[in-house]
Amino acid sequence: SQQGEEDPQALSIQEGENATMNCSYKTSINNLQWYRQNSGRGLVHLILIRSNEREKHSGRLRVTLDTSKKSSSLLITASRAADTASYFCATDRGSTLGRLYFGRGTQLTVWP
Amino acid sequence: NAGVTQTPKFRVLKTGQSMTLLCAQDMNHEYMYWYRQDPGMGLRLIHYSVGEGTTAKGEVPDGYNVSRLKKQNFLLGLESAAPSQTSVYFCASSYDRLAKNIQYFGAGTRLSVL
């Protein structure tokens, strides 16, 4: 069964605007990750946030984690057309076997 | 720096035919995974392996078999393909089970079963 539920399912913005995607999950976790998938390609890891962290930055990406609400958000600042892709959150459900449980993703479209 | 390589990239099968999808990684990763991706469903884990010679079932294992005879290779087999197995298949690998299970994905295999 799906672990993460991304919200919204689709997001359409103009270049230069910020894009915020949310993820909710149901179980305890060791960490939560965000991945990007360009059309017709495999997933690419973007950022990992551990359960004891509240916020993490990587370039134009900012991820927050609220374990009390079992939710995370991914913020992309100053979006570019090249950011157009699907974004997935994934959790480990506390497993140490390396398994990840992915949500259904948010399709982000950034218009020039 | 090949990373994770999947072959073939595309395949069309008739119902009842069999085929094997090959995944190869050159990163000396211990863990490997097979997923399928269907529209609106995200990724669902089919089978995975935590080391050479070991395999385990994921969420949707029925109709598939796997083998991990060599550390760098993970094979996914369809013994008797069904139209419900039309999907995009992704292989992934990771190396550190302790709180850093970042997965590296191949480019995918697009399979159509007629």
Coordinates of C-alpha atoms in Angstrom, one line a residue:
Chain A
S1 CA 0.0 0.0 0.0
Q2 CA 1.1 3.6 -0.6
Q3 CA 2.8 5.2 2.3
G4 CA 3.1 8.8 1.3
E5 CA 0.3 10.8 -0.1
E6 CA 1.4 13.9 -2.0
D7 CA -0.7 17.0 -2.3
P8 CA -1.6 18.4 -4.7
Q9 CA -1.7 15.8 -7.4
A10 CA -0.8 18.5 -9.9
L11 CA 0.6 22.0 -9.7
S12 CA 1.0 24.5 -12.5
I13 CA 3.0 27.7 -11.9
Q14 CA 5.0 30.4 -13.8
E15 CA 8.8 30.6 -13.9
G16 CA 10.1 32.5 -11.0
E17 CA 7.3 31.5 -8.6
N18 CA 7.7 29.1 -5.7
A19 CA 6.3 25.6 -5.7
T20 CA 5.2 23.9 -2.6
M21 CA 4.3 20.2 -2.4
N22 CA 3.2 18.3 0.6
C23 CA 3.4 14.7 1.7
S24 CA 1.6 12.9 4.5
Y25 CA 2.4 9.5 5.9
K26 CA 1.0 7.1 8.4
T27 CA 3.7 5.3 10.3
S28 CA 6.9 6.1 12.2
I29 CA 9.9 6.7 10.1
N30 CA 13.7 6.9 10.3
N31 CA 13.9 9.3 7.4
L32 CA 11.9 10.8 4.5
Q33 CA 13.1 11.4 1.1
W34 CA 12.0 13.3 -2.0
Y35 CA 12.7 12.2 -5.5
R36 CA 12.2 13.8 -8.9
Q37 CA 11.1 12.0 -12.1
N38 CA 11.4 13.7 -15.5
S39 CA 9.1 12.5 -18.1
G40 CA 10.2 9.1 -19.4
R41 CA 13.1 8.8 -17.0
G42 CA 13.9 7.1 -13.8
L43 CA 13.7 8.7 -10.4
V44 CA 16.5 10.8 -9.0
H45 CA 17.1 11.4 -5.3
L46 CA 16.8 15.0 -4.3
I47 CA 17.0 15.2 -0.5
L48 CA 16.8 13.2 2.6
I49 CA 15.6 14.4 6.0
R50 CA 16.0 12.4 9.1
S51 CA 13.3 12.0 11.7
N52 CA 15.1 14.1 14.2
E53 CA 15.5 17.0 11.7
R54 CA 12.9 19.7 11.1
E55 CA 14.3 21.5 8.1
K56 CA 16.9 20.9 5.5
H57 CA 18.1 22.9 2.5
S58 CA 19.8 22.0 -0.7
G59 CA 20.2 24.7 -3.3
R60 CA 16.7 26.0 -4.2
L61 CA 15.1 23.1 -2.3
R62 CA 13.8 23.4 1.2
V63 CA 12.3 20.4 3.0
T64 CA 10.5 20.5 6.3
L65 CA 9.4 17.6 8.4
D66 CA 6.8 17.5 11.2
T67 CA 6.8 14.1 12.8
S68 CA 3.9 15.0 15.1
K69 CA 1.7 15.6 12.1
K70 CA 3.4 13.0 10.0
S71 CA 3.9 15.4 7.2
S72 CA 6.6 16.9 5.1
S73 CA 6.8 19.7 2.5
L74 CA 9.1 20.4 -0.4
L75 CA 9.6 24.0 -1.4
I76 CA 11.2 24.8 -4.7
T77 CA 12.1 28.5 -4.8
A78 CA 12.3 30.6 -8.0
S79 CA 11.1 27.7 -10.2
R80 CA 12.4 27.2 -13.7
A81 CA 10.9 25.4 -16.7
A82 CA 13.5 22.7 -16.1
D83 CA 11.9 21.9 -12.8
T84 CA 8.9 20.5 -14.6
A85 CA 8.7 16.9 -13.4
S86 CA 6.9 14.6 -11.0
Y87 CA 8.0 14.7 -7.4
F88 CA 7.6 11.8 -5.0
C89 CA 8.1 11.5 -1.3
A90 CA 9.2 8.2 0.1
T91 CA 9.5 6.9 3.6
D92 CA 11.1 3.8 5.2
R93 CA 8.3 3.0 7.7
G94 CA 11.0 2.6 10.2
S95 CA 12.5 -0.4 8.3
T96 CA 16.3 -1.0 8.2
L97 CA 16.1 -3.2 5.2
G98 CA 16.5 -0.3 2.7
R99 CA 12.9 -0.6 1.5
L100 CA 11.1 2.6 0.6
Y101 CA 7.4 3.3 0.2
F102 CA 6.5 5.9 -2.4
G103 CA 3.5 8.1 -2.7
R104 CA 1.7 8.7 -6.0
G105 CA 3.5 12.0 -6.7
T106 CA 2.9 15.6 -7.6
Q107 CA 3.1 16.6 -11.2
L108 CA 4.7 20.0 -11.4
T109 CA 4.5 22.1 -14.5
V110 CA 6.5 25.3 -14.7
W111 CA 5.5 27.6 -17.6
P112 CA 8.2 29.9 -19.2
Chain B
N1 CA 29.7 6.1 -14.4
A2 CA 27.0 3.9 -15.7
G3 CA 25.1 3.5 -12.4
V4 CA 22.1 1.4 -12.8
T5 CA 21.5 -0.1 -16.3
Q6 CA 18.3 -1.8 -17.4
T7 CA 17.8 -3.9 -20.5
P8 CA 15.8 -3.9 -22.6
K9 CA 14.3 -0.4 -22.8
F10 CA 11.2 -1.4 -24.6
R11 CA 9.4 -4.7 -25.2
V12 CA 6.1 -5.9 -26.6
L13 CA 4.9 -9.4 -25.6
K14 CA 2.0 -11.5 -26.4
T15 CA -0.1 -12.9 -23.6
G16 CA 1.5 -16.1 -22.3
Q17 CA 5.0 -15.3 -23.5
S18 CA 7.9 -15.1 -21.1
M19 CA 10.8 -12.7 -20.7
T20 CA 13.5 -11.6 -18.4
L21 CA 14.4 -8.0 -17.5
L22 CA 18.0 -7.4 -16.6
C23 CA 19.3 -4.9 -14.1
A24 CA 23.0 -4.2 -13.6
Q25 CA 24.7 -1.8 -11.2
D26 CA 28.3 -0.9 -11.0
M27 CA 28.3 0.8 -7.6
N28 CA 28.9 -2.4 -5.5
H29 CA 25.5 -1.8 -3.9
E30 CA 24.2 -4.5 -1.6
Y31 CA 20.5 -3.9 -2.0
M32 CA 18.5 -4.0 -5.2
Y33 CA 14.8 -3.5 -6.0
W34 CA 12.3 -4.0 -8.8
Y35 CA 9.3 -1.6 -9.0
R36 CA 6.5 -1.2 -11.4
Q37 CA 4.9 2.2 -12.1
D38 CA 1.4 2.5 -13.4
P39 CA -0.4 5.8 -14.1
G40 CA -1.7 7.4 -10.9
M41 CA -0.2 4.6 -8.8
G42 CA 3.3 5.7 -7.9
L43 CA 5.9 3.0 -7.6
R44 CA 5.0 -0.4 -6.2
L45 CA 7.7 -2.8 -5.0
I46 CA 7.7 -6.2 -6.7
H47 CA 10.7 -8.0 -5.3
Y48 CA 13.9 -6.9 -3.6
S49 CA 17.2 -8.3 -2.6
V50 CA 19.4 -7.5 0.4
G51 CA 22.4 -9.4 -0.9
E52 CA 23.8 -11.8 -3.4
G53 CA 21.7 -15.0 -3.4
T54 CA 18.9 -13.5 -1.4
T55 CA 15.5 -12.3 -2.6
A56 CA 12.2 -11.2 -0.9
K57 CA 8.7 -10.4 -1.9
G58 CA 7.5 -6.8 -2.1
E59 CA 3.9 -5.5 -2.4
V60 CA 3.0 -7.0 -5.7
P61 CA 5.1 -10.1 -6.3
D62 CA 2.5 -12.3 -8.0
G63 CA 3.3 -13.3 -11.6
Y64 CA 7.0 -12.4 -11.2
N65 CA 10.2 -14.2 -10.2
V66 CA 13.6 -12.8 -9.5
S67 CA 17.2 -14.0 -9.1
R68 CA 20.4 -12.4 -7.7
L69 CA 23.1 -14.8 -8.6
K70 CA 25.7 -12.0 -8.8
K71 CA 25.9 -9.0 -6.6
Q72 CA 25.8 -6.6 -9.5
N73 CA 22.8 -8.2 -11.3
F74 CA 19.2 -8.5 -10.4
L75 CA 16.9 -10.3 -12.9
L76 CA 13.1 -10.0 -13.1
G77 CA 11.2 -12.8 -14.9
L78 CA 7.7 -13.0 -16.2
E79 CA 6.9 -16.6 -16.8
S80 CA 3.6 -16.1 -18.5
A81 CA 2.9 -12.5 -19.3
A82 CA -0.6 -11.1 -18.8
P83 CA -2.0 -7.7 -20.0
S84 CA -2.2 -6.6 -16.4
Q85 CA 1.6 -6.6 -16.4
T86 CA 1.7 -3.9 -19.0
S87 CA 3.7 -1.2 -17.1
V88 CA 7.0 0.6 -16.7
Y89 CA 9.5 -1.3 -14.7
F90 CA 12.2 0.3 -12.7
C91 CA 15.2 -1.2 -11.0
A92 CA 17.0 0.5 -8.2
S93 CA 19.9 -0.1 -5.9
S94 CA 21.1 1.2 -2.5
Y95 CA 24.1 0.6 -0.3
D96 CA 23.5 1.6 3.3
R97 CA 20.6 0.2 5.2
L98 CA 21.2 2.3 8.3
A99 CA 19.3 5.5 7.9
K100 CA 20.7 6.4 4.5
N101 CA 18.7 4.2 2.1
I102 CA 19.0 6.5 -0.9
Q103 CA 18.0 4.6 -4.0
Y104 CA 19.5 5.0 -7.4
F105 CA 17.2 4.2 -10.3
G106 CA 17.6 2.9 -13.8
A107 CA 15.9 4.5 -16.8
G108 CA 13.1 2.0 -16.9
T109 CA 11.8 -0.7 -19.2
R110 CA 8.5 -0.1 -20.9
L111 CA 6.6 -3.4 -21.3
S112 CA 3.4 -3.9 -23.2
V113 CA 1.6 -7.2 -23.1
L114 CA -1.0 -7.7 -25.8

